[in-house]
PDB file of C-alpha atoms in Angstrom:
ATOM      1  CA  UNK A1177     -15.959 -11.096  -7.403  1.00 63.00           C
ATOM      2  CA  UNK A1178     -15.195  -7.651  -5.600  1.00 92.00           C
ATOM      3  CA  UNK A1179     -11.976  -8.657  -4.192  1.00 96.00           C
ATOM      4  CA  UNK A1180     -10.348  -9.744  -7.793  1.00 96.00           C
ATOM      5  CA  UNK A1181     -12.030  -6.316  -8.970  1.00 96.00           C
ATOM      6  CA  UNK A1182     -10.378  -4.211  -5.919  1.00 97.00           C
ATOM      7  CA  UNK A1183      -7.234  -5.667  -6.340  1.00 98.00           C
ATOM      8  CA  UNK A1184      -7.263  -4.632 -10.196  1.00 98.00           C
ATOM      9  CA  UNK A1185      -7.940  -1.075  -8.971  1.00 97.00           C
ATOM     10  CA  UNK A1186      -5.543  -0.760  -6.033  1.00 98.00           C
ATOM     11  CA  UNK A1187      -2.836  -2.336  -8.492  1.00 98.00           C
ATOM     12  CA  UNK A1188      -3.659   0.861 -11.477  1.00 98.00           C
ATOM     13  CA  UNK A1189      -3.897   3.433  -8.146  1.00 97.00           C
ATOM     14  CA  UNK A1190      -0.594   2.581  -6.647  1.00 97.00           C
ATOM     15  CA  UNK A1191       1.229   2.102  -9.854  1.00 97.00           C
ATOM     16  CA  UNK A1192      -0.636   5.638 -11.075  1.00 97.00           C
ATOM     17  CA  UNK A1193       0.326   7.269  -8.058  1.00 96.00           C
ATOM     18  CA  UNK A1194      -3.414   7.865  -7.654  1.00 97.00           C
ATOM     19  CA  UNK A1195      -4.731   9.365  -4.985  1.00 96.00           C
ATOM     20  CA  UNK A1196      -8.138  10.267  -5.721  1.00 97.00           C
ATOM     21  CA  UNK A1197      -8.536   6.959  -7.443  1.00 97.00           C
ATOM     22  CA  UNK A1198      -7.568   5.297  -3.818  1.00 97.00           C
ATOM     23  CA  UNK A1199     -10.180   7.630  -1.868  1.00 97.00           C
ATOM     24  CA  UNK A1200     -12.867   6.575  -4.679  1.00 97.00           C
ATOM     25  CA  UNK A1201     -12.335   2.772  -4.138  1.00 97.00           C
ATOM     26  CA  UNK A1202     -13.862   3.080  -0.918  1.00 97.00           C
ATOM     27  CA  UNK A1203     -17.733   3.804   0.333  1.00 96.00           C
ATOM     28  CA  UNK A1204     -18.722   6.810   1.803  1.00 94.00           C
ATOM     29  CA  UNK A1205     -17.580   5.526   5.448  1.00 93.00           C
ATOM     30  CA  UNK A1206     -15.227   3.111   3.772  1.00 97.00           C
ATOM     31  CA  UNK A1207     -12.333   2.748   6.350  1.00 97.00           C
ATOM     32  CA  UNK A1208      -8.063   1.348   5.742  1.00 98.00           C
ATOM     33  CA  UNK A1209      -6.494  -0.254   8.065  1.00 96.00           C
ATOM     34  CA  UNK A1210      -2.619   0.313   6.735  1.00 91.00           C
ATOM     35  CA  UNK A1211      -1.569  -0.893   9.712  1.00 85.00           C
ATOM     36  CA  UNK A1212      -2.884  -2.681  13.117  1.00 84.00           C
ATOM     37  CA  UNK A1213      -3.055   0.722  14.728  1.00 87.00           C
ATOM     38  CA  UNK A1214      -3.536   3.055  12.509  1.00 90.00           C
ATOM     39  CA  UNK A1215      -6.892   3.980   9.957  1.00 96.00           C
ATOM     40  CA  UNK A1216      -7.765   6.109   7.440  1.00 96.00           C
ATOM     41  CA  UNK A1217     -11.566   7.028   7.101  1.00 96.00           C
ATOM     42  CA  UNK A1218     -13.677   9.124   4.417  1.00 94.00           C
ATOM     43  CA  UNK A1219     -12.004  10.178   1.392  1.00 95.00           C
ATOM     44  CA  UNK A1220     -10.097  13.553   2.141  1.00 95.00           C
ATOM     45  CA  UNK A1221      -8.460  10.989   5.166  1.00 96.00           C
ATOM     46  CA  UNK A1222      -7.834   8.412   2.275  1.00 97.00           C
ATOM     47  CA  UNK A1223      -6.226  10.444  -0.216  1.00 96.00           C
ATOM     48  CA  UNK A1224      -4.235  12.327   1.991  1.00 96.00           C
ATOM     49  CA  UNK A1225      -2.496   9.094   3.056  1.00 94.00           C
ATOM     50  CA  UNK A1226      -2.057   7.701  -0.915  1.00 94.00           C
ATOM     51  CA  UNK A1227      -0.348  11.304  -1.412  1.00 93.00           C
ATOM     52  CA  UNK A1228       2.686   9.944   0.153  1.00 87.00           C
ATOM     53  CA  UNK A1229       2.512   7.028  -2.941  1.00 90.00           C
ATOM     54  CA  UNK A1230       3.732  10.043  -5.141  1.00 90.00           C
ATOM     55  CA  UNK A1231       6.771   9.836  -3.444  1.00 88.00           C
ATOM     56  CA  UNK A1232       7.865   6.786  -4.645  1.00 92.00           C
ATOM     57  CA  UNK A1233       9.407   6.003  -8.811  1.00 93.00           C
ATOM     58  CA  UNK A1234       8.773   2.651 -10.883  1.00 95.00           C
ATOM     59  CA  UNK A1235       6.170   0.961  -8.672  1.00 97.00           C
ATOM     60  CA  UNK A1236       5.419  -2.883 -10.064  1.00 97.00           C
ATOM     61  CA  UNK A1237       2.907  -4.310  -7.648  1.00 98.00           C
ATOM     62  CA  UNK A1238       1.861  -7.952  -8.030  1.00 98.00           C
ATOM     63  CA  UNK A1239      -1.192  -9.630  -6.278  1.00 98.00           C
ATOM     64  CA  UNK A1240      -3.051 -13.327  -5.936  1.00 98.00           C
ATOM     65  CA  UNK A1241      -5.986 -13.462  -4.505  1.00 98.00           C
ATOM     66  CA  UNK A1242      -6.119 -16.332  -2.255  1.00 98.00           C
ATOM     67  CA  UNK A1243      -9.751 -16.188  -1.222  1.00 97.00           C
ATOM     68  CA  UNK A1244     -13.249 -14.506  -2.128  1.00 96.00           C
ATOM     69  CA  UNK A1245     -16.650 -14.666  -0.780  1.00 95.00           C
ATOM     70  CA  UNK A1246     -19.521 -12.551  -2.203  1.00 92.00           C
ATOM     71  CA  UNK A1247     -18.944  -9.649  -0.074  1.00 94.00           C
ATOM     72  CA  UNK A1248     -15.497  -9.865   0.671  1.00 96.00           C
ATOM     73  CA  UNK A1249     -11.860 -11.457   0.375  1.00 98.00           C
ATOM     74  CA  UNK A1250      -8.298 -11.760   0.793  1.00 98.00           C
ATOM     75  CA  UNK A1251      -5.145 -11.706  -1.436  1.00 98.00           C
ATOM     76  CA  UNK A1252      -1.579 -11.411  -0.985  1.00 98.00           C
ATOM     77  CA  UNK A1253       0.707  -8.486  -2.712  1.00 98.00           C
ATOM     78  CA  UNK A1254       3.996  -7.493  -3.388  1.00 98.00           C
ATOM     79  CA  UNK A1255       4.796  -4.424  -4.088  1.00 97.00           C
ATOM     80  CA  UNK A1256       8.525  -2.358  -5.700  1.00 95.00           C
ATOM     81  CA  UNK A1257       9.658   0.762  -6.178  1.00 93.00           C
ATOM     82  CA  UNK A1258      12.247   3.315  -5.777  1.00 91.00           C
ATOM     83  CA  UNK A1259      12.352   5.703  -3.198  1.00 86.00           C
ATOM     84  CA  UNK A1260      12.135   8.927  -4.334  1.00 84.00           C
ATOM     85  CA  UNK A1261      12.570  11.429  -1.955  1.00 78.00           C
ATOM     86  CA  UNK A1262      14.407  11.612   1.251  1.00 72.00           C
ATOM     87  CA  UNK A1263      10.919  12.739   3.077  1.00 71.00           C
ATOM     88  CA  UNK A1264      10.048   9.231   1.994  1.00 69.00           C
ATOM     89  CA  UNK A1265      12.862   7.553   3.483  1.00 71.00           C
ATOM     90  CA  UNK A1266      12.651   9.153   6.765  1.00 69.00           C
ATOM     91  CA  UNK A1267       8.742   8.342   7.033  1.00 66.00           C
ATOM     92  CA  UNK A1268       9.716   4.515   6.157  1.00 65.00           C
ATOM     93  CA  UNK A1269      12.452   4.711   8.771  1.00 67.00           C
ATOM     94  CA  UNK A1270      10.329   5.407  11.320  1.00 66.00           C
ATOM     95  CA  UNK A1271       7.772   2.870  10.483  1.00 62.00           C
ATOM     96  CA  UNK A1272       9.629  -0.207   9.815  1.00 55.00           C
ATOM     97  CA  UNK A1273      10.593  -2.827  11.830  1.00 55.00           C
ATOM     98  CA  UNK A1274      13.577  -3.972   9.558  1.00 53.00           C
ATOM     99  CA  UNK A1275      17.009  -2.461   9.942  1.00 55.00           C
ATOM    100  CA  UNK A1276      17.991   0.619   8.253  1.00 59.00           C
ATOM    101  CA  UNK A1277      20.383   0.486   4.689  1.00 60.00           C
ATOM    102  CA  UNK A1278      24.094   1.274   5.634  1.00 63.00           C
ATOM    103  CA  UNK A1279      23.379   4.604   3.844  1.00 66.00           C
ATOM    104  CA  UNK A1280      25.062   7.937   4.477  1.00 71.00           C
ATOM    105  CA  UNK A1281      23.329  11.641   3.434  1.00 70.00           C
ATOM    106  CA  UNK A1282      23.911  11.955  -0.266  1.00 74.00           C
ATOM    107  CA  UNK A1283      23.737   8.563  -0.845  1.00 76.00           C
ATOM    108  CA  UNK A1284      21.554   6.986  -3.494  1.00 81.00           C
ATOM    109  CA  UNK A1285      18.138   6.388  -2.146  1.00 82.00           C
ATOM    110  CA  UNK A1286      17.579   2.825  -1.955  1.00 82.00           C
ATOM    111  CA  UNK A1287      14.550   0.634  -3.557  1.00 87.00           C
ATOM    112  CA  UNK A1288      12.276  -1.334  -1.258  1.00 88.00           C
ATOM    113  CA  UNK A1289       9.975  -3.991  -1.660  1.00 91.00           C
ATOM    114  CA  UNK A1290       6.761  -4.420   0.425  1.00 92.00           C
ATOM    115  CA  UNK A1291       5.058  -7.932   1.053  1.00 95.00           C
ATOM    116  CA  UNK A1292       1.533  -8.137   2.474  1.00 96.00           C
ATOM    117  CA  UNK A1293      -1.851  -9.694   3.127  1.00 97.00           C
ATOM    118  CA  UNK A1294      -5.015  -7.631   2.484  1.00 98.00           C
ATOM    119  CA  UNK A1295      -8.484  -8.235   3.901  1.00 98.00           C
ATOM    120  CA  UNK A1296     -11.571  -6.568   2.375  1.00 98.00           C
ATOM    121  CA  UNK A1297     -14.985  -6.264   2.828  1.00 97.00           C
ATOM    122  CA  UNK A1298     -17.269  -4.680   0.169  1.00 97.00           C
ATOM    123  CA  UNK A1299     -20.729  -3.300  -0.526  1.00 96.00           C
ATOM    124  CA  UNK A1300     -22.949  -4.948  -2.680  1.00 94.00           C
ATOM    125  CA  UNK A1301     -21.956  -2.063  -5.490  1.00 93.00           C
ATOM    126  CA  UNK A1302     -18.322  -3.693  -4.698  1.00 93.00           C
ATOM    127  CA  UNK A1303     -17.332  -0.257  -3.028  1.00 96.00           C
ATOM    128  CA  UNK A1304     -14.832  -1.134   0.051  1.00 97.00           C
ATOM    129  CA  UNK A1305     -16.690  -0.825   3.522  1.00 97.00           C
ATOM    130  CA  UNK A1306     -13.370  -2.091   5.213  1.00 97.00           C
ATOM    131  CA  UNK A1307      -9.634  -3.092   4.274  1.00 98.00           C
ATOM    132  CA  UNK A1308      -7.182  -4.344   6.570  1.00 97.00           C
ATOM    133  CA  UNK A1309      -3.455  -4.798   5.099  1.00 96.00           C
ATOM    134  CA  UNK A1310      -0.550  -6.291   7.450  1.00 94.00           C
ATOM    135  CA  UNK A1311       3.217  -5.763   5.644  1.00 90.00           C
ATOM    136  CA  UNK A1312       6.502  -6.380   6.076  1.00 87.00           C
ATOM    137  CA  UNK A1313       9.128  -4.206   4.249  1.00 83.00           C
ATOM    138  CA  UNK A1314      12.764  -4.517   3.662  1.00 82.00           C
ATOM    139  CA  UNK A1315      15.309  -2.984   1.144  1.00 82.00           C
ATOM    140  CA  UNK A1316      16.349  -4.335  -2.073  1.00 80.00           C
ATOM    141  CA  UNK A1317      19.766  -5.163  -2.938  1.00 66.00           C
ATOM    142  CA  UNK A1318      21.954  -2.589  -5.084  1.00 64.00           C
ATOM    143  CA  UNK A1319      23.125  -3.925  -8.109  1.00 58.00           C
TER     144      UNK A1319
END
């Protein structure tokens, strides 16, 4: 059941704004796959990417896991939260492939929610040897 147990963990790490928590989800040469193209490998590379998590206010992350074998799994998650910094905003900007809020400088930083897939392969101590996630990310409505 490692892939119902990693998705308990990267739920409290993200929500936590966890960073070394992330890094020790992972096996010594435990690699993410945030996106296609890009990894993060060992755990100095791995906590230095969850740093940018603590730029983000009132996280709720939700998961299902849709499939598990003994070493491995997948589930899908969707993830909230408010955008907390303008250093934030300009690092989604340039990542996403969804347009940009009609939002001026000095406007109220918008919230965003985050749907993916995650794919996970695990150690027999349940330790991740590999994660691949695939997202989407868009904007929330203002109330």
């Amino acid at each position: 059941m490692p892939i119902h147990d990693f998705m308990a963990a990267y739920k409290r790490v993200w929500e936590g704004q966890d960073s070394q928590g992330f890094a020790a989800l992972f096996a010594p040469g435990g690699r993410y796959h945030n996106t296609p193209f890009q990894v993060q490998q060992g755990p100095e590379a791995l906590a230095a990417y969850w740093d940018r998590i603590k730029l983000q206010q009132d996280i709720a992350l939700r998961y299902e896991v849709l499939g598990e074998t003994t070493a491995g799994g997948i589930a899908h998650w969707n993830v909230t939260y408010q955008v907390a910094s303008e250093e934030l905003f300009a690092i989604w900007a340039k990542s996403t492939g969804t347009g940009l809020p009609d939002r001026k400088p000095g406007d109220p930083l918008p919230r965003m929610e985050l749907d993916g897939m995650l794919v996970g392969e695990f150690d027999p101590s349940g330790l991740a040897r590999e994660v691949r996630i695939w997202w989407h990310s868009t904007p929330r409505p203002t109330a």
